[in-house]
Coordinates of C-alpha atoms in Angstrom, one line a residue:
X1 CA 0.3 -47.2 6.3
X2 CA -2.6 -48.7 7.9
X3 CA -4.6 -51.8 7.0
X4 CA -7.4 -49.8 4.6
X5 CA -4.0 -48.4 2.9
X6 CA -2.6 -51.7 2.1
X7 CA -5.2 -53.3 0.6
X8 CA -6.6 -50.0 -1.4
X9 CA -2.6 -50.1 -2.5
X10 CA -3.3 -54.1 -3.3
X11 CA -6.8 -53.8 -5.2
X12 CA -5.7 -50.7 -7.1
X13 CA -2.1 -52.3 -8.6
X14 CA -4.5 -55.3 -9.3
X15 CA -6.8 -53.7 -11.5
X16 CA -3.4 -52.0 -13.2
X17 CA -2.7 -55.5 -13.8
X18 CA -5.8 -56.3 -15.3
X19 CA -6.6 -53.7 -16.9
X20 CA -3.4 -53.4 -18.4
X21 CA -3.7 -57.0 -19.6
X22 CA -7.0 -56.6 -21.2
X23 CA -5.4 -54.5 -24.3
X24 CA -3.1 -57.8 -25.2
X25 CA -5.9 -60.2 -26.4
X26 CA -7.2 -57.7 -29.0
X27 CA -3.5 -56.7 -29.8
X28 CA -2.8 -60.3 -30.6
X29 CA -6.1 -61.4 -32.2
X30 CA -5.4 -58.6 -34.7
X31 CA -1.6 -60.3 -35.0
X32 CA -3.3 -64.0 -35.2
X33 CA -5.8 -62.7 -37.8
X34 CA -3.4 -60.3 -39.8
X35 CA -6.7 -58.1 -40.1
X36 CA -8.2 -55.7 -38.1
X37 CA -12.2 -56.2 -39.5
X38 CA -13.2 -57.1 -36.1
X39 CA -12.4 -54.2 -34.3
X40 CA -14.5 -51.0 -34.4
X41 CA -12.2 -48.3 -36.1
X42 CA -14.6 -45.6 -34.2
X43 CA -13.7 -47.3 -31.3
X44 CA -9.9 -46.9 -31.5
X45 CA -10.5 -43.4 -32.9
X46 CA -12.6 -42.5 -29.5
X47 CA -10.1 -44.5 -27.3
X48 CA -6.5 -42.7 -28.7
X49 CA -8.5 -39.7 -27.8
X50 CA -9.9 -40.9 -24.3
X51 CA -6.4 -41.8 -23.4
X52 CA -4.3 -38.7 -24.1
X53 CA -7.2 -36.9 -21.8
X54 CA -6.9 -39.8 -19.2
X55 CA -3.1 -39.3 -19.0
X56 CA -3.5 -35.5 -18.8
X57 CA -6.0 -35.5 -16.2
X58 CA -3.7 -38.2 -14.3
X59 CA -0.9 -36.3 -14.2
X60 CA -2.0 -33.0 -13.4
X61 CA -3.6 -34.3 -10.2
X62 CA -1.0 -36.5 -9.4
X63 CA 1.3 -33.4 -9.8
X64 CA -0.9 -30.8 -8.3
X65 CA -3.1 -31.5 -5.3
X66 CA -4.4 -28.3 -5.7
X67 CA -6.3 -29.1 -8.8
X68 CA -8.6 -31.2 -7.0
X69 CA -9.8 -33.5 -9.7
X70 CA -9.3 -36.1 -6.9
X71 CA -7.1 -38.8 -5.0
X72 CA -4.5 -40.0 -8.2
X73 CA -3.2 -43.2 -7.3
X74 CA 0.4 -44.6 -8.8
X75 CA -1.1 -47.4 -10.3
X76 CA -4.0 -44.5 -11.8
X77 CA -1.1 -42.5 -13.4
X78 CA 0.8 -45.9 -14.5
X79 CA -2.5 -47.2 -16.4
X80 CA -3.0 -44.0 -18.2
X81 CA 0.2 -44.0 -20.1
X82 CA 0.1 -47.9 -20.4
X83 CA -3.3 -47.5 -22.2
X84 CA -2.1 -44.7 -24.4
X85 CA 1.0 -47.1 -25.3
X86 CA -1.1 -50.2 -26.3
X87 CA -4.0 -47.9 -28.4
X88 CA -0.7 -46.8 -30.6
X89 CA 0.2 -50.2 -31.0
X90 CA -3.2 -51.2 -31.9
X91 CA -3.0 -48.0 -34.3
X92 CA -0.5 -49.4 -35.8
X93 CA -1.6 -52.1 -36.7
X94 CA -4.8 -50.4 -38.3
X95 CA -2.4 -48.9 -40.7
X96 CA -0.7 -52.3 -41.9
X97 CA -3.4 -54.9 -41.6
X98 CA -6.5 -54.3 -43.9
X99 CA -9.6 -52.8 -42.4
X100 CA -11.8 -54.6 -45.1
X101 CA -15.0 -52.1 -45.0
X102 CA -14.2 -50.9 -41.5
X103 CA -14.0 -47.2 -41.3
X104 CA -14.2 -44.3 -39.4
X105 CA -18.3 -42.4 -38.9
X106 CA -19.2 -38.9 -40.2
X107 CA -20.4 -38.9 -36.3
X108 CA -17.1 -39.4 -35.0
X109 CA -15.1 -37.6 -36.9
X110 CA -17.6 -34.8 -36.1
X111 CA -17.5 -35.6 -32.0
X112 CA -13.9 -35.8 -32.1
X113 CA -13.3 -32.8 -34.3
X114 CA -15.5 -30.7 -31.6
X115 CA -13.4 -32.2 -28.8
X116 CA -10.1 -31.5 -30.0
X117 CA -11.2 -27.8 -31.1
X118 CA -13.2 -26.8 -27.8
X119 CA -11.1 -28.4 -25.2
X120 CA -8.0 -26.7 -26.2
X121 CA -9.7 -23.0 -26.4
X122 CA -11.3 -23.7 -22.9
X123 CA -7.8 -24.8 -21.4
X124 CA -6.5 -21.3 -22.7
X125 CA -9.2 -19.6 -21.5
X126 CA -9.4 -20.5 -18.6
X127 CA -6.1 -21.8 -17.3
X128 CA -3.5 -20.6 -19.4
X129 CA -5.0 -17.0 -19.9
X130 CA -7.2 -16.5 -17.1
X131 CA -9.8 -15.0 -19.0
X132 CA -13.1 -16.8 -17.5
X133 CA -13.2 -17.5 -13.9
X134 CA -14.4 -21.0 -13.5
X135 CA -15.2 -22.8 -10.7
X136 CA -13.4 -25.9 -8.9
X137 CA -15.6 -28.3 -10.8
X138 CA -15.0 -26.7 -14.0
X139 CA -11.6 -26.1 -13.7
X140 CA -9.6 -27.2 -17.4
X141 CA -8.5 -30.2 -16.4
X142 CA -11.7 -31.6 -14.8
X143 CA -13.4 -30.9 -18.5
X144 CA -10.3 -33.1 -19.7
X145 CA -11.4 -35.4 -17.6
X146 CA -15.2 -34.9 -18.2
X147 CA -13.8 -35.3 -22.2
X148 CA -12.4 -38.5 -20.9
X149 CA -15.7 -39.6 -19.7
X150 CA -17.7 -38.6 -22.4
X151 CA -15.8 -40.8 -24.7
X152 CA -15.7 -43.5 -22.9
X153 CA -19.6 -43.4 -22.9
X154 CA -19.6 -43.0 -26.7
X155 CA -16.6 -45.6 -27.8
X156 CA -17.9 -48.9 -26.5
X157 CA -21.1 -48.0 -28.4
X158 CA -19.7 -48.3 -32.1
X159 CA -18.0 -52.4 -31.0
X160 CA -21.7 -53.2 -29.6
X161 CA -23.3 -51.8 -33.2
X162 CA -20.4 -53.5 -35.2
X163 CA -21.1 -56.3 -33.5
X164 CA -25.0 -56.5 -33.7
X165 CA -24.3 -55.5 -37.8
X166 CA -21.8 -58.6 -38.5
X167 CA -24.5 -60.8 -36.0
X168 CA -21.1 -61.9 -34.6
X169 CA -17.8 -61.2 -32.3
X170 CA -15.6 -62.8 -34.4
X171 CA -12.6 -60.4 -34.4
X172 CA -13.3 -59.1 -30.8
X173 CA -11.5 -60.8 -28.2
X174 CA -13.7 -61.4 -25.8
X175 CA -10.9 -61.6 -22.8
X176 CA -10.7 -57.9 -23.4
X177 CA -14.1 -57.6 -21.8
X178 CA -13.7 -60.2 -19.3
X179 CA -10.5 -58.6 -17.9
X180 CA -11.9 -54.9 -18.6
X181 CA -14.9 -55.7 -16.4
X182 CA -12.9 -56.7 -13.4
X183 CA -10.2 -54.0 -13.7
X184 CA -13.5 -51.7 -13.6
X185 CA -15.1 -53.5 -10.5
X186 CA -11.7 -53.3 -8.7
X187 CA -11.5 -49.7 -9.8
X188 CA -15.0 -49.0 -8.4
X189 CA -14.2 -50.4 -5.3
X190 CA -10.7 -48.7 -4.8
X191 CA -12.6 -45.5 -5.3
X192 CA -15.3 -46.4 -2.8
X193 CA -12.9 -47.4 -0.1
X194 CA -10.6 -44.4 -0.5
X195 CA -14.0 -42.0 1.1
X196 CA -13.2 -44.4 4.2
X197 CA -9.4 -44.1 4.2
X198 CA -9.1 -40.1 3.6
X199 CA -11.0 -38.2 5.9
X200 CA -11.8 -35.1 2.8
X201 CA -14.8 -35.2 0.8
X202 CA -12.9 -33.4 -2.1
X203 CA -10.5 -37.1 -2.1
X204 CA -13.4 -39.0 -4.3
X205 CA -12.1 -39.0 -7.9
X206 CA -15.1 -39.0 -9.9
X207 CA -13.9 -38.9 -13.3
X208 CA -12.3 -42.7 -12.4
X209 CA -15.5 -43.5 -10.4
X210 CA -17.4 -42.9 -13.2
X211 CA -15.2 -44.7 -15.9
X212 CA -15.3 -48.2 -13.2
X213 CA -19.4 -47.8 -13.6
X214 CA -19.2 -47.7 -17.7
X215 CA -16.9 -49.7 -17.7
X216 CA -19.2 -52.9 -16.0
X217 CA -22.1 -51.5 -17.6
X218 CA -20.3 -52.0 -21.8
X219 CA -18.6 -55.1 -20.9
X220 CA -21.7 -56.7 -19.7
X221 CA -23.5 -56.1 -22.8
X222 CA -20.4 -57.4 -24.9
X223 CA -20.4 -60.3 -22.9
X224 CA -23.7 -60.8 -23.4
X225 CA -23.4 -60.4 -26.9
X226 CA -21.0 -62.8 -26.8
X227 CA -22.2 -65.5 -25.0
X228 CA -25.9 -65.3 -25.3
X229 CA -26.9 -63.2 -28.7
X230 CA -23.9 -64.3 -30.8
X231 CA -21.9 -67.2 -29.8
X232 CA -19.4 -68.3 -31.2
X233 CA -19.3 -71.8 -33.0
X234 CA -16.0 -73.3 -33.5
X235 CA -16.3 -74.6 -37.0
X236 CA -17.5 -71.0 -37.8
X237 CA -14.4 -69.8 -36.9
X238 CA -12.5 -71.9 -38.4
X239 CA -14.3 -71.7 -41.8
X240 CA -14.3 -67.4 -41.5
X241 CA -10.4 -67.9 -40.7
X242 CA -10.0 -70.0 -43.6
X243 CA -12.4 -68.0 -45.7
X244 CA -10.1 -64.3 -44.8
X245 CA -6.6 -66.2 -45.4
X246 CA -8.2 -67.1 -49.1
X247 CA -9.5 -63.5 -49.8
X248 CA -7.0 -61.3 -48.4
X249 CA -8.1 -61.6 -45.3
X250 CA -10.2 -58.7 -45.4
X251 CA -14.0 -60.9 -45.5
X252 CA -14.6 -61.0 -41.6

């Protein structure tokens, strides 16, 4: 393994490691709060979604070279399921903590209606069937992936409105942008340095090139929101933790 290998190997298990991390803060704010108000159902809804396509992707080209959706790294593969495993958890805890007004859009029921119904006919068309000849680019799982993509873009969208609606974070844990942002640098850079390591233009995965650039481009906004727009003042916080534990903690 040469030098380029090593530390591509390093920088990708360390974005695993922090992107990975970045699901616990929410996962424990919810637990802390015993109320999910603070968290964009939308935003789950798109992310259970994104995951499942993110893990099929993954493991098809981690399987099958052939597939060409890219160079799959362990750590790639390892990340997928992880992130699948903590949105369940975080579904879960939708289901037994109250939502107070928090609800899934007519919009995204609509978007993820369409993606679950069109994906699935386009994989049998086209991979199972053989029906439509499709190019490399547009092979089924490369839309999986694209499907992946296209909700990332959408999901972070509903926790910046939620947020600019309430006028507050309160309820998003702002570590989970913190550590997302430089689990998507890392990622970016992995991707980048990978076009210097493997001498084939088809290695670039561009489904996880893309998803590193969305990612920094959301998180900075949150953060911003955060920090600048919003920021948090401790005796608020204290006085809207009081106020949820005296009204069913459902008034965030």
């Amino acid at each position: 393994m040469t030098f380029l290998q090593t530390l591509s190997t390093l920088i990708g298990w360390t974005y695993f490691a922090v992107w990975s991390i970045s699901f616990y803060p929410q996962i424990y704010e919810n637990w802390r709060l015993k109320n999910v108000n603070g968290l964009s159902v939308d935003y789950v809804g798109l992310n259970i979604t994104g995951y499942i396509c993110l893990c099929i992707y993954s493991t098809a080209g981690y399987l099958d070279k052939s597939l060409d959706v890219g160079t799959i790294h362990n750590e790639d593969l390892a990340f997928a399921y992880h992130g699948l495993f903590c949105t369940l958890i975080i579904i879960g805890q939708m289901i037994f903590y109250p939502l107070g007004d928090n609800k899934l859009s007519k919009f995204i029921i609509v978007i993820l209606v369409i993606l679950w119904t069109l994906t699935p006919i386009y994989f049998l068309l086209t991979q199972t069937f053989d029906v439509i000849d499709v190019s490399v680019n547009y092979n089924a799982y490369r839309i999986i992936g694209y499907d992946k993509l296209l909700i990332s873009f959408i999901k972070y969208i509903p926790q910046v409105y939620w947020n600019y609606k309430r006028k507050k974070t309160i309820g998003w844990n702002i570590w989970v942008s913190l550590l997302d942002i430089t689990g998507g640098i890392l990622s970016v850079i992995q991707t980048i340095m990978d076009q210097f390591i493997y001498d084939d233009n088809n290695e670039i995965n561009p489904v996880k090139f893309a998803l590193g650039l969305l990612t920094i481009g959301f998180d900075s906004i949150l953060i911003f929101q955060h920090y600048f727009l919003y920021p948090p003042k401790k005796d608020t916080q204290v006085m809207d933790y009081v106020t949820m534990k005296d009204n069913g903690l459902d008034d965030i």
